CSV table of N, CA and C in Angstrom, one decimal:
chain,number,residue,atom,x,y,z
M,6,MET,N,33.0,71.2,-85.6
M,6,MET,CA,33.3,72.4,-85.0
M,6,MET,C,31.6,73.2,-84.8
M,7,LEU,N,31.0,73.2,-86.2
M,7,LEU,CA,29.7,74.0,-85.9
M,7,LEU,C,28.6,73.2,-85.0
M,8,ASN,N,28.9,72.0,-84.8
M,8,ASN,CA,28.0,71.4,-83.8
M,8,ASN,C,28.6,71.7,-82.4
M,9,ALA,N,29.7,71.9,-82.2
M,9,ALA,CA,30.2,72.4,-81.0
M,9,ALA,C,29.8,73.9,-80.8
M,10,GLU,N,29.8,74.5,-81.8
M,10,GLU,CA,29.0,76.2,-81.4
M,10,GLU,C,27.8,76.1,-81.2
M,11,HIS,N,27.1,75.3,-81.8
M,11,HIS,CA,25.7,75.4,-81.9
M,11,HIS,C,25.4,74.8,-80.3
M,12,SER,N,26.1,73.7,-79.7
M,12,SER,CA,25.9,73.1,-78.4
M,12,SER,C,26.0,74.1,-77.7
M,13,ARG,N,27.5,75.0,-77.4
M,13,ARG,CA,27.7,76.0,-76.7
M,13,ARG,C,26.3,77.2,-76.6
M,14,ASP,N,25.8,77.6,-77.5
M,14,ASP,CA,24.6,78.3,-77.8
M,14,ASP,C,23.5,77.8,-77.0
M,15,VAL,N,23.0,76.6,-77.3
M,15,VAL,CA,22.1,76.1,-76.8
M,15,VAL,C,22.1,76.1,-75.3
M,16,ILE,N,23.3,75.3,-74.9
M,16,ILE,CA,23.3,75.4,-73.4
M,16,ILE,C,23.3,76.6,-72.7
M,17,MET,N,23.9,77.7,-73.6
M,17,MET,CA,24.2,79.1,-72.4
M,17,MET,C,22.8,79.6,-72.5
M,18,LYS,N,21.9,79.4,-73.8
M,18,LYS,CA,20.6,80.0,-73.5
M,18,LYS,C,19.5,79.1,-72.8
M,19,GLY,N,19.6,77.9,-72.7
M,19,GLY,CA,18.6,77.4,-72.1
M,19,GLY,C,18.9,77.3,-70.5
M,20,ASN,N,17.7,77.3,-70.1
M,20,ASN,CA,17.6,77.2,-68.5
M,20,ASN,C,17.5,76.0,-67.7
M,21,GLN,N,17.0,74.8,-68.4
M,21,GLN,CA,16.9,73.5,-68.0
M,21,GLN,C,16.9,72.8,-69.2
M,22,PHE,N,17.2,71.6,-69.0
M,22,PHE,CA,17.3,70.3,-69.7
M,22,PHE,C,16.8,69.2,-69.4
M,23,VAL,N,16.6,68.3,-70.5
M,23,VAL,CA,16.2,66.8,-69.9
M,23,VAL,C,17.0,66.2,-70.9
M,24,VAL,N,17.7,65.3,-70.3
M,24,VAL,CA,19.2,64.4,-71.1
M,24,VAL,C,18.4,63.1,-71.5
M,25,ALA,N,18.4,63.1,-72.8
M,25,ALA,CA,18.1,62.0,-73.7
M,25,ALA,C,18.9,61.2,-74.3
M,26,CYS,N,19.0,60.1,-73.8
M,26,CYS,CA,20.1,58.7,-74.1
M,26,CYS,C,19.6,57.6,-74.9
M,27,ASP,N,20.1,57.1,-75.9
M,27,ASP,CA,19.8,55.8,-76.4
M,27,ASP,C,21.0,55.2,-77.0
M,28,ALA,N,20.9,53.9,-77.1
M,28,ALA,CA,21.9,53.0,-77.6
M,28,ALA,C,21.2,52.3,-79.0
M,29,ALA,N,22.1,52.0,-79.9
M,29,ALA,CA,21.9,51.5,-81.1
M,29,ALA,C,22.6,50.6,-81.6
M,30,SER,N,22.1,49.5,-82.3
M,30,SER,CA,23.2,48.4,-82.9
M,30,SER,C,23.3,48.9,-84.6
M,31,MET,N,24.5,49.2,-84.8
M,31,MET,CA,24.8,49.6,-86.2
M,31,MET,C,24.7,48.6,-87.3
M,32,ILE,N,25.0,49.0,-88.4
M,32,ILE,CA,24.8,47.9,-89.6
M,32,ILE,C,26.1,46.7,-89.6
M,33,ASP,N,27.1,47.2,-89.0
M,33,ASP,CA,28.2,46.1,-88.6
M,33,ASP,C,28.5,45.9,-87.3
M,34,SER,N,27.0,45.7,-86.7
M,34,SER,CA,27.0,44.6,-85.2
M,34,SER,C,28.1,45.8,-84.3
M,35,THR,N,28.2,46.7,-84.4
M,35,THR,CA,28.8,47.5,-83.3
M,35,THR,C,27.7,48.2,-82.6
M,36,LYS,N,27.8,48.7,-81.5
M,36,LYS,CA,26.7,49.4,-80.8
M,36,LYS,C,27.3,50.7,-80.9
M,37,SER,N,26.2,51.9,-80.8
M,37,SER,CA,26.7,53.3,-80.6
M,37,SER,C,25.6,54.0,-79.6
M,38,ILE,N,26.1,54.9,-79.1
M,38,ILE,CA,25.3,55.8,-78.0
M,38,ILE,C,25.1,57.1,-78.6
M,39,GLY,N,23.9,57.7,-78.3
M,39,GLY,CA,23.6,59.0,-78.5
M,39,GLY,C,23.1,59.4,-77.5
M,40,LEU,N,23.5,60.8,-77.4
M,40,LEU,CA,23.4,61.7,-76.1
M,40,LEU,C,22.6,63.0,-76.4
M,41,GLY,N,21.6,63.4,-75.9
M,41,GLY,CA,21.0,64.7,-76.5
M,41,GLY,C,20.7,65.5,-75.1
M,42,ILE,N,20.2,66.9,-75.5
M,42,ILE,CA,19.4,67.4,-74.7
M,42,ILE,C,18.3,68.3,-75.1
M,43,ILE,N,17.0,68.1,-74.4
M,43,ILE,CA,16.0,68.7,-74.7
M,43,ILE,C,15.9,69.9,-74.1
M,44,ASN,N,15.4,71.1,-74.8
M,44,ASN,CA,15.2,72.5,-74.0
M,44,ASN,C,13.7,72.8,-73.9
M,45,GLU,N,13.5,73.7,-73.1
M,45,GLU,CA,12.1,73.9,-72.6
M,45,GLU,C,11.2,73.9,-73.6
M,46,ALA,N,11.8,74.2,-74.9
M,46,ALA,CA,10.9,74.3,-75.7
M,46,ALA,C,10.6,73.0,-76.5
M,47,GLY,N,11.1,72.0,-76.0
M,47,GLY,CA,10.8,70.5,-76.4
M,47,GLY,C,12.1,70.3,-77.7
M,48,ARG,N,12.9,71.0,-77.9
M,48,ARG,CA,13.6,70.8,-78.7
M,48,ARG,C,14.9,70.0,-78.6
M,49,LEU,N,15.2,69.1,-79.2
M,49,LEU,CA,16.6,68.4,-79.0
M,49,LEU,C,17.6,68.6,-79.8
M,50,HIS,N,18.6,68.7,-79.0
M,50,HIS,CA,20.0,68.8,-79.7
M,50,HIS,C,20.9,67.5,-79.3
M,51,LEU,N,21.6,67.1,-80.3
M,51,LEU,CA,22.1,66.0,-80.5
M,51,LEU,C,23.7,66.6,-79.9
M,52,LEU,N,24.0,66.3,-78.7
M,52,LEU,CA,25.4,66.4,-78.4
M,52,LEU,C,26.5,65.4,-79.0
M,53,ASP,N,26.1,64.2,-79.1
M,53,ASP,CA,27.0,63.5,-79.8
M,53,ASP,C,26.6,62.0,-80.0
M,54,ILE,N,27.4,61.4,-81.0
M,54,ILE,CA,26.9,60.0,-81.2
M,54,ILE,C,28.1,59.2,-81.1
M,55,GLN,N,28.5,58.3,-80.3
M,55,GLN,CA,29.7,57.7,-80.3
M,55,GLN,C,29.7,55.9,-80.3
M,56,LYS,N,30.6,55.4,-80.8
M,56,LYS,CA,30.9,54.0,-80.5
M,56,LYS,C,30.8,53.6,-78.9
M,57,SER,N,30.1,53.0,-78.6
M,57,SER,CA,29.6,52.6,-77.3
M,57,SER,C,30.9,51.7,-76.7
M,58,LYS,N,31.2,52.2,-75.5
M,58,LYS,CA,32.6,51.7,-74.8
M,58,LYS,C,32.1,50.0,-74.1
M,59,GLY,N,30.9,49.9,-74.1
M,59,GLY,CA,30.5,49.0,-73.2
M,59,GLY,C,28.9,49.0,-72.3
M,60,GLY,N,28.6,47.7,-72.3
M,60,GLY,CA,27.0,47.6,-71.8
M,60,GLY,C,26.7,47.5,-70.4
M,61,THR,N,27.7,47.8,-69.4
M,61,THR,CA,27.6,47.8,-68.1
M,61,THR,C,26.8,49.2,-68.1
M,62,GLY,N,26.1,49.3,-66.6
M,62,GLY,CA,25.8,50.9,-66.1
M,62,GLY,C,26.6,51.8,-66.2
M,63,GLU,N,27.7,51.3,-65.5
M,63,GLU,CA,29.0,51.9,-65.1
M,63,GLU,C,29.5,52.7,-66.3
M,64,LEU,N,29.7,51.8,-67.3
M,64,LEU,CA,30.3,52.1,-68.7
M,64,LEU,C,29.4,53.0,-69.4
M,65,ILE,N,28.0,52.7,-69.1
M,65,ILE,CA,27.2,53.9,-70.0
M,65,ILE,C,27.3,55.3,-69.3
M,66,ALA,N,27.2,55.0,-67.9
M,66,ALA,CA,27.3,56.4,-67.3
M,66,ALA,C,28.4,57.1,-67.5
M,67,GLU,N,29.8,56.2,-67.6
M,67,GLU,CA,30.7,57.2,-67.8
M,67,GLU,C,30.9,57.6,-69.2
M,68,GLN,N,30.3,57.1,-70.2
M,68,GLN,CA,30.5,57.8,-71.5
M,68,GLN,C,29.6,58.6,-71.7
M,69,MET,N,28.1,58.7,-71.0
M,69,MET,CA,27.3,59.8,-71.0
M,69,MET,C,28.0,61.0,-70.3
M,70,LEU,N,28.7,60.9,-69.2
M,70,LEU,CA,29.2,62.0,-68.4
M,70,LEU,C,30.4,62.7,-69.4
M,71,ASP,N,31.3,61.6,-70.1
M,71,ASP,CA,32.3,62.0,-71.0
M,71,ASP,C,31.7,62.6,-72.3
M,72,ILE,N,30.4,62.3,-72.4
M,72,ILE,CA,29.8,63.4,-73.5
M,72,ILE,C,29.6,64.9,-73.1
M,73,ILE,N,29.3,64.7,-71.8
M,73,ILE,CA,28.4,66.4,-71.1
M,73,ILE,C,29.7,67.1,-71.1
M,74,GLU,N,31.1,66.4,-70.4
M,74,GLU,CA,32.4,67.1,-70.5
M,74,GLU,C,32.7,67.7,-71.7
M,75,GLN,N,32.7,66.9,-72.7
M,75,GLN,CA,33.4,67.1,-73.8
M,75,GLN,C,32.5,68.4,-74.4
M,76,THR,N,31.5,68.8,-74.0
M,76,THR,CA,30.8,70.1,-74.7
M,76,THR,C,31.9,71.3,-73.9
M,77,LYS,N,32.9,71.2,-73.3
M,77,LYS,CA,33.4,72.1,-72.8
M,77,LYS,C,32.7,73.1,-71.7
M,78,LEU,N,31.4,72.7,-71.6
M,78,LEU,CA,30.5,73.5,-70.7
M,78,LEU,C,30.0,72.7,-69.7
M,79,GLY,N,30.3,71.4,-69.4
M,79,GLY,CA,29.9,70.4,-68.2
M,79,GLY,C,29.6,70.8,-67.1
M,80,ARG,N,30.2,71.7,-66.1
M,80,ARG,CA,29.8,72.2,-65.2
M,80,ARG,C,28.5,73.1,-65.3
M,81,ILE,N,28.3,73.9,-66.4
M,81,ILE,CA,27.2,74.6,-66.6
M,81,ILE,C,25.8,73.5,-66.8
M,82,LEU,N,26.2,72.7,-67.9
M,82,LEU,CA,25.1,71.9,-68.4
M,82,LEU,C,24.6,71.1,-67.3
M,83,LYS,N,25.8,70.3,-66.3
M,83,LYS,CA,25.2,69.7,-65.2
M,83,LYS,C,24.3,70.4,-64.4
M,84,SER,N,24.7,71.5,-64.2
M,84,SER,CA,23.4,72.3,-63.2
M,84,SER,C,22.0,72.5,-63.9
M,85,LYS,N,22.1,72.6,-64.9
M,85,LYS,CA,20.9,72.8,-65.6
M,85,LYS,C,19.9,71.4,-66.0
M,86,ILE,N,20.2,70.2,-65.8
M,86,ILE,CA,19.8,69.1,-66.4
M,86,ILE,C,18.8,68.9,-65.2
M,87,GLN,N,17.6,68.5,-65.4
M,87,GLN,CA,16.4,68.3,-64.6
M,87,GLN,C,16.1,67.0,-64.7
M,88,PHE,N,16.1,66.5,-65.8
M,88,PHE,CA,15.6,64.7,-65.8
M,88,PHE,C,16.6,64.2,-66.9
M,89,ILE,N,16.3,62.8,-66.7
M,89,ILE,CA,16.9,61.8,-67.8
M,89,ILE,C,16.0,61.2,-68.3
M,90,MET,N,16.0,61.1,-69.7
M,90,MET,CA,15.0,60.0,-70.5
M,90,MET,C,16.0,58.9,-71.3
M,91,SER,N,15.2,57.9,-71.1
M,91,SER,CA,16.2,56.7,-72.0
M,91,SER,C,15.0,55.7,-72.0
M,92,ASP,N,15.5,54.5,-72.7
M,92,ASP,CA,14.8,53.3,-72.7
M,92,ASP,C,14.6,52.7,-71.3
M,93,GLN,N,14.2,51.5,-71.3
M,93,GLN,CA,14.0,51.0,-69.9
M,93,GLN,C,14.8,49.7,-69.4
M,94,GLU,N,15.9,49.2,-70.6
M,94,GLU,CA,16.6,48.6,-70.2
M,94,GLU,C,17.4,48.8,-69.2
M,95,SER,N,17.6,47.4,-68.6
M,95,SER,CA,18.4,47.5,-66.7
M,95,SER,C,19.9,48.3,-66.9
M,96,SER,N,20.6,47.8,-67.8
M,96,SER,CA,21.8,48.6,-67.6
M,96,SER,C,22.0,50.1,-68.0
M,97,GLN,N,21.1,50.6,-68.9
M,97,GLN,CA,20.6,52.0,-69.1
M,97,GLN,C,19.9,52.7,-67.8
M,98,GLN,N,19.1,51.8,-67.2
M,98,GLN,CA,18.3,52.3,-66.0
M,98,GLN,C,19.8,52.4,-64.6
M,99,LYS,N,20.5,51.6,-64.8
M,99,LYS,CA,21.7,51.7,-63.7
M,99,LYS,C,22.4,52.8,-64.1
M,100,ALA,N,22.7,53.0,-65.5
M,100,ALA,CA,23.4,54.1,-65.6
M,100,ALA,C,22.6,55.6,-65.4
M,101,ASN,N,21.4,55.8,-65.7
M,101,ASN,CA,20.7,56.8,-65.2
M,101,ASN,C,21.0,57.1,-64.0
M,102,MET,N,20.9,56.1,-62.8
M,102,MET,CA,21.0,56.5,-61.2
M,102,MET,C,22.2,56.7,-60.9
M,103,ILE,N,23.2,56.2,-61.9
M,103,ILE,CA,24.9,56.4,-61.5
M,103,ILE,C,24.9,58.4,-61.8
M,104,LEU,N,24.5,58.4,-63.2
M,104,LEU,CA,24.4,59.8,-63.7
M,104,LEU,C,23.9,60.8,-62.4
M,105,ALA,N,22.6,60.5,-62.4
M,105,ALA,CA,21.8,61.4,-61.4
M,105,ALA,C,22.5,61.5,-60.0
M,106,GLU,N,23.5,60.5,-59.4
M,106,GLU,CA,23.7,60.8,-58.1
M,106,GLU,C,25.2,61.6,-58.5
M,107,LYS,N,25.9,61.6,-59.6
M,107,LYS,CA,26.9,62.4,-60.1
M,107,LYS,C,26.7,64.0,-60.3
M,108,LEU,N,25.3,63.9,-60.8
M,108,LEU,CA,24.9,65.5,-61.0
M,108,LEU,C,24.5,66.3,-60.0
M,109,ILE,N,24.2,65.4,-58.8
M,109,ILE,CA,23.7,65.9,-57.7
M,109,ILE,C,24.5,66.1,-56.8
M,110,SER,N,25.9,65.6,-57.1
M,110,SER,CA,26.7,65.7,-55.9
M,110,SER,C,28.3,66.7,-56.2
């Protein structure tokens, strides 16, 4: 609950954000995905870390959008996203393209 309130504060006070996304293997061999936003001051605010729902570009993009929507301020946050930052893995790059298309439509 504290992170949700802090997320709301960060989103409402910020003018533009960079979305930062990364996946990682956990100690139990499962994968997780972390999504955060970086504000104008360069501060990262982690929105959520979740168990990965899959490794395709489509599934990664869907999960990224779900995390944005779970803030309950998805419409506002989407309008403030200027860039997407991630690693260069092909499925992540595809997810970034899908996310970018959904943000501008």
